[in-house]
């Protein structure tokens, strides 16, 4: 039997699921105890007391009984007219023990015409005697136990009290897990928050594993950055000497192609250094993404890069790394103008997310190779225009990394307006 349909109604959060695990057994126990109490305590006791009271009523109505029997048994007997007899039994809807009282009186008293439980303190019986209809009134406590609701009040009160105590204890046990989740989410965005393992042994073990993993990843990132920076720095010295040597050549036709190769090598080194820099550099700060994109597009226009601002939806501020977003958008614009004739940038800031879109009119990327295009050092020469220079395949990779450290993603598609590549940086608020 599949319970997949039930998942949509289940709580999503850890606290909600823990509360459900805690409350479900408590409520089940209360329901079972209530049903058993009604069946055993209320029904059994009420039936026994009503049977004894019915015998006393029969004794009062018996002609052979003493004249003062009604007074001795505290039963008030009053002759009434036939039209004063109710047409049916009277009982409040919430009087569950009254159902048993009426049923037992009807079973034990043959001449009973109606039972009235309208007054919660009295039981009124309308019986057809030999001399005519009579009305008998007696204390309600003689046919059912008093204060039956107290058992339910006590069950609910102590159930709620123990549930609250258990919830506070459970919350203290879940707090280290939520702190671990927040620390892991912050590290995924490139932030390193203070975290110390706490809680149960299993939670401490998971927290310690996370701390060790975070330290190893930080060391690997630092070593990668130092390695690439060192290699790129060491290669600049021979390239500079090579440039000087080529500049002293007399043959211009032979010198220019070689100088162009040297410039291409220096540009590739700059891209390596840009990739070596941590995409999570800088602190998260509250900035206006629309103003930042306007500034980036303005810088491109001053540099005579064919990039324009196409559309802006809404405005506001959110926490971002300005340097990282700038690098990502500039890389997307650079790719767009390298493989197309122009780039158009759009910004949409809603209550739930920020979307920065860069479109071009180039050849685009086939759907089956879009995921591959976001990998580092991946170039798709067969499907891209190479007339405007070559790259090392880091532009989309850096943009994807920047989106990832902000808790977002880079989505590639086809531009419906321009026909080329459509790159979206989507970041949740």
GROMACS .gro file of C-alpha atoms in nm, residues 86 88-99 101-102 105 114-126 135-140 143:
model
   36
   86UNK     CA    1  -4.428   1.502   2.703
   88UNK     CA    2  -4.099   1.202   2.388
   89UNK     CA    3  -3.786   1.182   2.596
   90UNK     CA    4  -3.599   1.506   2.662
   91UNK     CA    5  -3.218   1.512   2.682
   92UNK     CA    6  -2.949   1.773   2.608
   93UNK     CA    7  -2.727   1.670   2.314
   94UNK     CA    8  -2.412   1.675   2.526
   95UNK     CA    9  -2.555   1.448   2.800
   96UNK     CA   10  -2.405   1.116   2.692
   97UNK     CA   11  -2.479   0.936   3.019
   98UNK     CA   12  -2.843   1.038   2.972
   99UNK     CA   13  -2.866   0.797   2.679
  101UNK     CA   14  -3.032   0.640   3.181
  102UNK     CA   15  -3.324   0.670   2.937
  105UNK     CA   16  -3.555   0.322   3.256
  114UNK     CA   17  -4.132   0.975   2.892
  115UNK     CA   18  -3.808   1.073   3.064
  116UNK     CA   19  -3.698   1.435   3.098
  117UNK     CA   20  -3.333   1.527   3.169
  118UNK     CA   21  -3.373   1.893   3.082
  119UNK     CA   22  -3.265   1.990   3.434
  120UNK     CA   23  -2.911   1.868   3.488
  121UNK     CA   24  -2.981   1.828   3.864
  122UNK     CA   25  -3.306   1.627   3.836
  123UNK     CA   26  -3.452   1.323   3.664
  124UNK     CA   27  -3.822   1.350   3.581
  125UNK     CA   28  -4.017   1.031   3.502
  126UNK     CA   29  -4.368   1.030   3.354
  135UNK     CA   30  -4.466   1.260   3.761
  136UNK     CA   31  -4.172   1.140   3.968
  137UNK     CA   32  -3.873   1.360   4.036
  138UNK     CA   33  -3.548   1.245   4.191
  139UNK     CA   34  -3.190   1.359   4.223
  140UNK     CA   35  -2.978   1.309   3.908
  143UNK     CA   36  -2.868   0.748   3.836
   0.00000   0.00000   0.00000
